Structure formats: C-alpha cells, structure tokens
Amino acid sequence: DLLDQPRHVRVQAFQAQERKKAEAEKERQAKVAREKEESLAAAENSKANRTISTSLEWLWRALSEEKGEESEVRRFARKAELKLLTLSTADLKSISAYSWQNMSCSGLRPAEMRCLVHALSANNVPKQAEPFLKSLQAKLGRKPPAPAEVAAMCTPPRG
C-alpha cells in the first residue's frame, strides 16, 4: 500500500509523522517541567506553612486558654475553624462530617489559613477534612509566599 503512493506523498507523510513525534516530545518535556515547578512550589508552600504554624503555636494555645487580647480571644472562641489548631488527632476524628462540611475560609487571615493547612496536612487527619483542606489551599493559591510575607505572618496579629 505504501509503494502504491507517489514518492512525494510518502515523504510528506513521513515528515508529518516526524513533526508529530517532535511535538509530542516537546509537550512531554513541558509537562515534566510544569510538574517539577508545581512540586517545588508545593514544597515551598509546605515549608512556609510549617514555619508559620510553628511560630504561632503558642498563640493558639494562649487564645484557647482565654489569655491575650480580649477581641482576639472572642474571635478565637467564635470560629470553630481556629479551634482546630489546638485539637489533638483524636479530637479531630471526633468532629462530625456535618461540622467539617460547615467549615469555611471566610474571615480567616492568611497566617491562620496556612496554620490550618499545615495542621490538616498530617497523615492521620480524618478524610472528612479533605474538602475544607482543599478550599483552604485553593484560597491560598499555589504560589508560595515571599520570605518577607512569611516573616510578617510569623508575628501575632495586632487587634
């Protein structure tokens, strides 16, 4: 069948096939580069979240014990999402699916969202937390914060 075609048609078919191979290889390399960038960004985000969470741990404990500025203590007491920052794994597992469903990002500060992402990214967090975790990650975006932003988020909020 190939020999039935004129030579110029065979050459064109061969060239088209080579172009398709080259395009496929270029797309594959672009995909690999994109995945590598996303992986690096995720690692940077994780590092930033861990840094911020570690630096603010004391604040969440103090607010849960009603120590600190009155407005912040009231805010902490009203937001179920913030209370997650002080709960143990067993306590997290005891939260109902309905309560997880009602968790939202609205009214949370970037540092609080990063601390929550860090806390909910642990291996032993219940599966019901996944939608809330995904909404937090979507709100924060994929781009890691700049070092200056991380330093600013590591300081407790004022008022």
PDB file of N, CA and C in Angstrom, residues 12-62:
ATOM      1  N   GLN A  12       5.912  13.384   2.461  1.00  0.00           N
ATOM      2  CA  GLN A  12       5.065  14.270   3.273  1.00  0.00           C
ATOM      3  C   GLN A  12       4.523  13.544   4.493  1.00  0.00           C
ATOM      4  N   ALA A  13       4.088  12.307   4.295  1.00  0.00           N
ATOM      5  CA  ALA A  13       3.561  11.515   5.410  1.00  0.00           C
ATOM      6  C   ALA A  13       4.652  11.274   6.448  1.00  0.00           C
ATOM      7  N   PHE A  14       5.860  10.968   5.975  1.00  0.00           N
ATOM      8  CA  PHE A  14       6.977  10.741   6.881  1.00  0.00           C
ATOM      9  C   PHE A  14       7.304  12.019   7.652  1.00  0.00           C
ATOM     10  N   GLN A  15       7.336  13.160   6.966  1.00  0.00           N
ATOM     11  CA  GLN A  15       7.633  14.436   7.615  1.00  0.00           C
ATOM     12  C   GLN A  15       6.551  14.800   8.638  1.00  0.00           C
ATOM     13  N   ALA A  16       5.299  14.557   8.305  1.00  0.00           N
ATOM     14  CA  ALA A  16       4.199  14.827   9.235  1.00  0.00           C
ATOM     15  C   ALA A  16       4.332  13.959  10.484  1.00  0.00           C
ATOM     16  N   GLN A  17       4.703  12.700  10.268  1.00  0.00           N
ATOM     17  CA  GLN A  17       4.890  11.785  11.400  1.00  0.00           C
ATOM     18  C   GLN A  17       6.038  12.268  12.294  1.00  0.00           C
ATOM     19  N   GLU A  18       7.123  12.718  11.692  1.00  0.00           N
ATOM     20  CA  GLU A  18       8.267  13.230  12.449  1.00  0.00           C
ATOM     21  C   GLU A  18       7.878  14.498  13.231  1.00  0.00           C
ATOM     22  N   ARG A  19       7.080  15.381  12.605  1.00  0.00           N
ATOM     23  CA  ARG A  19       6.615  16.587  13.293  1.00  0.00           C
ATOM     24  C   ARG A  19       5.761  16.225  14.510  1.00  0.00           C
ATOM     25  N   LYS A  20       4.881  15.258  14.324  1.00  0.00           N
ATOM     26  CA  LYS A  20       4.019  14.825  15.439  1.00  0.00           C
ATOM     27  C   LYS A  20       4.862  14.277  16.584  1.00  0.00           C
ATOM     28  N   LYS A  21       5.886  13.492  16.249  1.00  0.00           N
ATOM     29  CA  LYS A  21       6.779  12.948  17.278  1.00  0.00           C
ATOM     30  C   LYS A  21       7.483  14.082  18.011  1.00  0.00           C
ATOM     31  N   ALA A  22       7.987  15.066  17.274  1.00  0.00           N
ATOM     32  CA  ALA A  22       8.702  16.192  17.875  1.00  0.00           C
ATOM     33  C   ALA A  22       7.767  17.001  18.776  1.00  0.00           C
ATOM     34  N   GLU A  23       6.534  17.234  18.313  1.00  0.00           N
ATOM     35  CA  GLU A  23       5.563  17.971  19.121  1.00  0.00           C
ATOM     36  C   GLU A  23       5.213  17.199  20.393  1.00  0.00           C
ATOM     37  N   ALA A  24       5.024  15.909  20.265  1.00  0.00           N
ATOM     38  CA  ALA A  24       4.705  15.076  21.424  1.00  0.00           C
ATOM     39  C   ALA A  24       5.845  15.121  22.444  1.00  0.00           C
ATOM     40  N   GLU A  25       7.077  15.073  21.964  1.00  0.00           N
ATOM     41  CA  GLU A  25       8.238  15.133  22.863  1.00  0.00           C
ATOM     42  C   GLU A  25       8.316  16.496  23.544  1.00  0.00           C
ATOM     43  N   LYS A  26       8.049  17.554  22.781  1.00  0.00           N
ATOM     44  CA  LYS A  26       8.074  18.905  23.346  1.00  0.00           C
ATOM     45  C   LYS A  26       6.996  19.046  24.431  1.00  0.00           C
ATOM     46  N   GLU A  27       5.797  18.525  24.164  1.00  0.00           N
ATOM     47  CA  GLU A  27       4.708  18.566  25.145  1.00  0.00           C
ATOM     48  C   GLU A  27       5.073  17.768  26.396  1.00  0.00           C
ATOM     49  N   ARG A  28       5.693  16.612  26.192  1.00  0.00           N
ATOM     50  CA  ARG A  28       6.094  15.783  27.332  1.00  0.00           C
ATOM     51  C   ARG A  28       7.105  16.523  28.197  1.00  0.00           C
ATOM     52  N   GLN A  29       8.095  17.167  27.557  1.00  0.00           N
ATOM     53  CA  GLN A  29       9.103  17.908  28.312  1.00  0.00           C
ATOM     54  C   GLN A  29       8.488  19.099  29.041  1.00  0.00           C
ATOM     55  N   ALA A  30       7.536  19.771  28.392  1.00  0.00           N
ATOM     56  CA  ALA A  30       6.847  20.894  29.041  1.00  0.00           C
ATOM     57  C   ALA A  30       6.056  20.404  30.254  1.00  0.00           C
ATOM     58  N   LYS A  31       5.427  19.250  30.109  1.00  0.00           N
ATOM     59  CA  LYS A  31       4.650  18.681  31.221  1.00  0.00           C
ATOM     60  C   LYS A  31       5.572  18.328  32.386  1.00  0.00           C
ATOM     61  N   VAL A  32       6.710  17.730  32.084  1.00  0.00           N
ATOM     62  CA  VAL A  32       7.685  17.377  33.127  1.00  0.00           C
ATOM     63  C   VAL A  32       8.172  18.634  33.838  1.00  0.00           C
ATOM     64  N   ALA A  33       8.471  19.683  33.070  1.00  0.00           N
ATOM     65  CA  ALA A  33       8.938  20.950  33.667  1.00  0.00           C
ATOM     66  C   ALA A  33       7.843  21.566  34.531  1.00  0.00           C
ATOM     67  N   ARG A  34       6.597  21.536  34.058  1.00  0.00           N
ATOM     68  CA  ARG A  34       5.464  22.089  34.819  1.00  0.00           C
ATOM     69  C   ARG A  34       5.262  21.318  36.124  1.00  0.00           C
ATOM     70  N   GLU A  35       5.344  19.984  36.047  1.00  0.00           N
ATOM     71  CA  GLU A  35       5.188  19.163  37.252  1.00  0.00           C
ATOM     72  C   GLU A  35       6.304  19.437  38.246  1.00  0.00           C
ATOM     73  N   LYS A  36       7.522  19.655  37.734  1.00  0.00           N
ATOM     74  CA  LYS A  36       8.651  19.953  38.611  1.00  0.00           C
ATOM     75  C   LYS A  36       8.433  21.298  39.312  1.00  0.00           C
ATOM     76  N   GLU A  37       7.970  22.297  38.559  1.00  0.00           N
ATOM     77  CA  GLU A  37       7.683  23.611  39.142  1.00  0.00           C
ATOM     78  C   GLU A  37       6.608  23.506  40.212  1.00  0.00           C
ATOM     79  N   GLU A  38       5.544  22.765  39.917  1.00  0.00           N
ATOM     80  CA  GLU A  38       4.451  22.595  40.876  1.00  0.00           C
ATOM     81  C   GLU A  38       4.946  21.883  42.132  1.00  0.00           C
ATOM     82  N   SER A  39       5.811  20.899  41.952  1.00  0.00           N
ATOM     83  CA  SER A  39       6.359  20.166  43.088  1.00  0.00           C
ATOM     84  C   SER A  39       7.214  21.080  43.964  1.00  0.00           C
ATOM     85  N   LEU A  40       8.044  21.904  43.316  1.00  0.00           N
ATOM     86  CA  LEU A  40       8.879  22.853  44.073  1.00  0.00           C
ATOM     87  C   LEU A  40       8.013  23.879  44.805  1.00  0.00           C
ATOM     88  N   ALA A  41       6.971  24.364  44.135  1.00  0.00           N
ATOM     89  CA  ALA A  41       6.070  25.337  44.760  1.00  0.00           C
ATOM     90  C   ALA A  41       5.351  24.702  45.952  1.00  0.00           C
ATOM     91  N   ALA A  42       4.924  23.456  45.801  1.00  0.00           N
ATOM     92  CA  ALA A  42       4.244  22.758  46.893  1.00  0.00           C
ATOM     93  C   ALA A  42       5.191  22.576  48.082  1.00  0.00           C
ATOM     94  N   ALA A  43       6.447  22.242  47.796  1.00  0.00           N
ATOM     95  CA  ALA A  43       7.431  22.087  48.874  1.00  0.00           C
ATOM     96  C   ALA A  43       7.691  23.415  49.571  1.00  0.00           C
ATOM     97  N   GLU A  44       7.791  24.496  48.802  1.00  0.00           N
ATOM     98  CA  GLU A  44       7.981  25.833  49.386  1.00  0.00           C
ATOM     99  C   GLU A  44       6.779  26.227  50.235  1.00  0.00           C
ATOM    100  N   ASN A  45       5.570  25.941  49.728  1.00  0.00           N
ATOM    101  CA  ASN A  45       4.353  26.235  50.489  1.00  0.00           C
ATOM    102  C   ASN A  45       4.332  25.452  51.793  1.00  0.00           C
ATOM    103  N   SER A  46       4.681  24.185  51.710  1.00  0.00           N
ATOM    104  CA  SER A  46       4.692  23.335  52.894  1.00  0.00           C
ATOM    105  C   SER A  46       5.693  23.856  53.931  1.00  0.00           C
ATOM    106  N   LYS A  47       6.862  24.257  53.452  1.00  0.00           N
ATOM    107  CA  LYS A  47       7.890  24.801  54.352  1.00  0.00           C
ATOM    108  C   LYS A  47       7.402  26.092  55.006  1.00  0.00           C
ATOM    109  N   ALA A  48       6.792  26.978  54.216  1.00  0.00           N
ATOM    110  CA  ALA A  48       6.263  28.237  54.751  1.00  0.00           C
ATOM    111  C   ALA A  48       5.155  27.962  55.770  1.00  0.00           C
ATOM    112  N   ASN A  49       4.253  27.032  55.439  1.00  0.00           N
ATOM    113  CA  ASN A  49       3.162  26.693  56.357  1.00  0.00           C
ATOM    114  C   ASN A  49       3.705  26.151  57.677  1.00  0.00           C
ATOM    115  N   ARG A  50       4.723  25.287  57.593  1.00  0.00           N
ATOM    116  CA  ARG A  50       5.324  24.709  58.803  1.00  0.00           C
ATOM    117  C   ARG A  50       5.974  25.804  59.646  1.00  0.00           C
ATOM    118  N   THR A  51       6.701  26.709  58.995  1.00  0.00           N
ATOM    119  CA  THR A  51       7.374  27.798  59.702  1.00  0.00           C
ATOM    120  C   THR A  51       6.359  28.688  60.425  1.00  0.00           C
ATOM    121  N   ILE A  52       5.312  29.073  59.718  1.00  0.00           N
ATOM    122  CA  ILE A  52       4.287  29.949  60.299  1.00  0.00           C
ATOM    123  C   ILE A  52       3.562  29.228  61.433  1.00  0.00           C
ATOM    124  N   SER A  53       3.210  27.977  61.207  1.00  0.00           N
ATOM    125  CA  SER A  53       2.494  27.205  62.226  1.00  0.00           C
ATOM    126  C   SER A  53       3.325  27.044  63.494  1.00  0.00           C
ATOM    127  N   THR A  54       4.593  26.724  63.319  1.00  0.00           N
ATOM    128  CA  THR A  54       5.483  26.536  64.468  1.00  0.00           C
ATOM    129  C   THR A  54       5.636  27.836  65.251  1.00  0.00           C
ATOM    130  N   SER A  55       5.741  28.958  64.541  1.00  0.00           N
ATOM    131  CA  SER A  55       5.956  30.236  65.232  1.00  0.00           C
ATOM    132  C   SER A  55       4.701  30.747  65.933  1.00  0.00           C
ATOM    133  N   LEU A  56       3.520  30.282  65.537  1.00  0.00           N
ATOM    134  CA  LEU A  56       2.279  30.769  66.155  1.00  0.00           C
ATOM    135  C   LEU A  56       1.592  29.752  67.068  1.00  0.00           C
ATOM    136  N   GLU A  57       2.216  28.587  67.265  1.00  0.00           N
ATOM    137  CA  GLU A  57       1.614  27.565  68.134  1.00  0.00           C
ATOM    138  C   GLU A  57       1.248  28.114  69.505  1.00  0.00           C
ATOM    139  N   TRP A  58       2.158  28.856  70.087  1.00  0.00           N
ATOM    140  CA  TRP A  58       1.938  29.411  71.431  1.00  0.00           C
ATOM    141  C   TRP A  58       0.707  30.323  71.457  1.00  0.00           C
ATOM    142  N   LEU A  59       0.466  31.040  70.370  1.00  0.00           N
ATOM    143  CA  LEU A  59      -0.664  31.964  70.310  1.00  0.00           C
ATOM    144  C   LEU A  59      -1.986  31.215  70.364  1.00  0.00           C
ATOM    145  N   TRP A  60      -2.084  30.120  69.618  1.00  0.00           N
ATOM    146  CA  TRP A  60      -3.342  29.348  69.595  1.00  0.00           C
ATOM    147  C   TRP A  60      -3.619  28.741  70.973  1.00  0.00           C
ATOM    148  N   ARG A  61      -2.558  28.242  71.631  1.00  0.00           N
ATOM    149  CA  ARG A  61      -2.744  27.688  72.980  1.00  0.00           C
ATOM    150  C   ARG A  61      -3.209  28.778  73.945  1.00  0.00           C
ATOM    151  N   ALA A  62      -2.573  29.951  73.872  1.00  0.00           N
ATOM    152  CA  ALA A  62      -2.935  31.058  74.766  1.00  0.00           C
ATOM    153  C   ALA A  62      -4.377  31.496  74.516  1.00  0.00           C
TER     154      ALA A  62
END
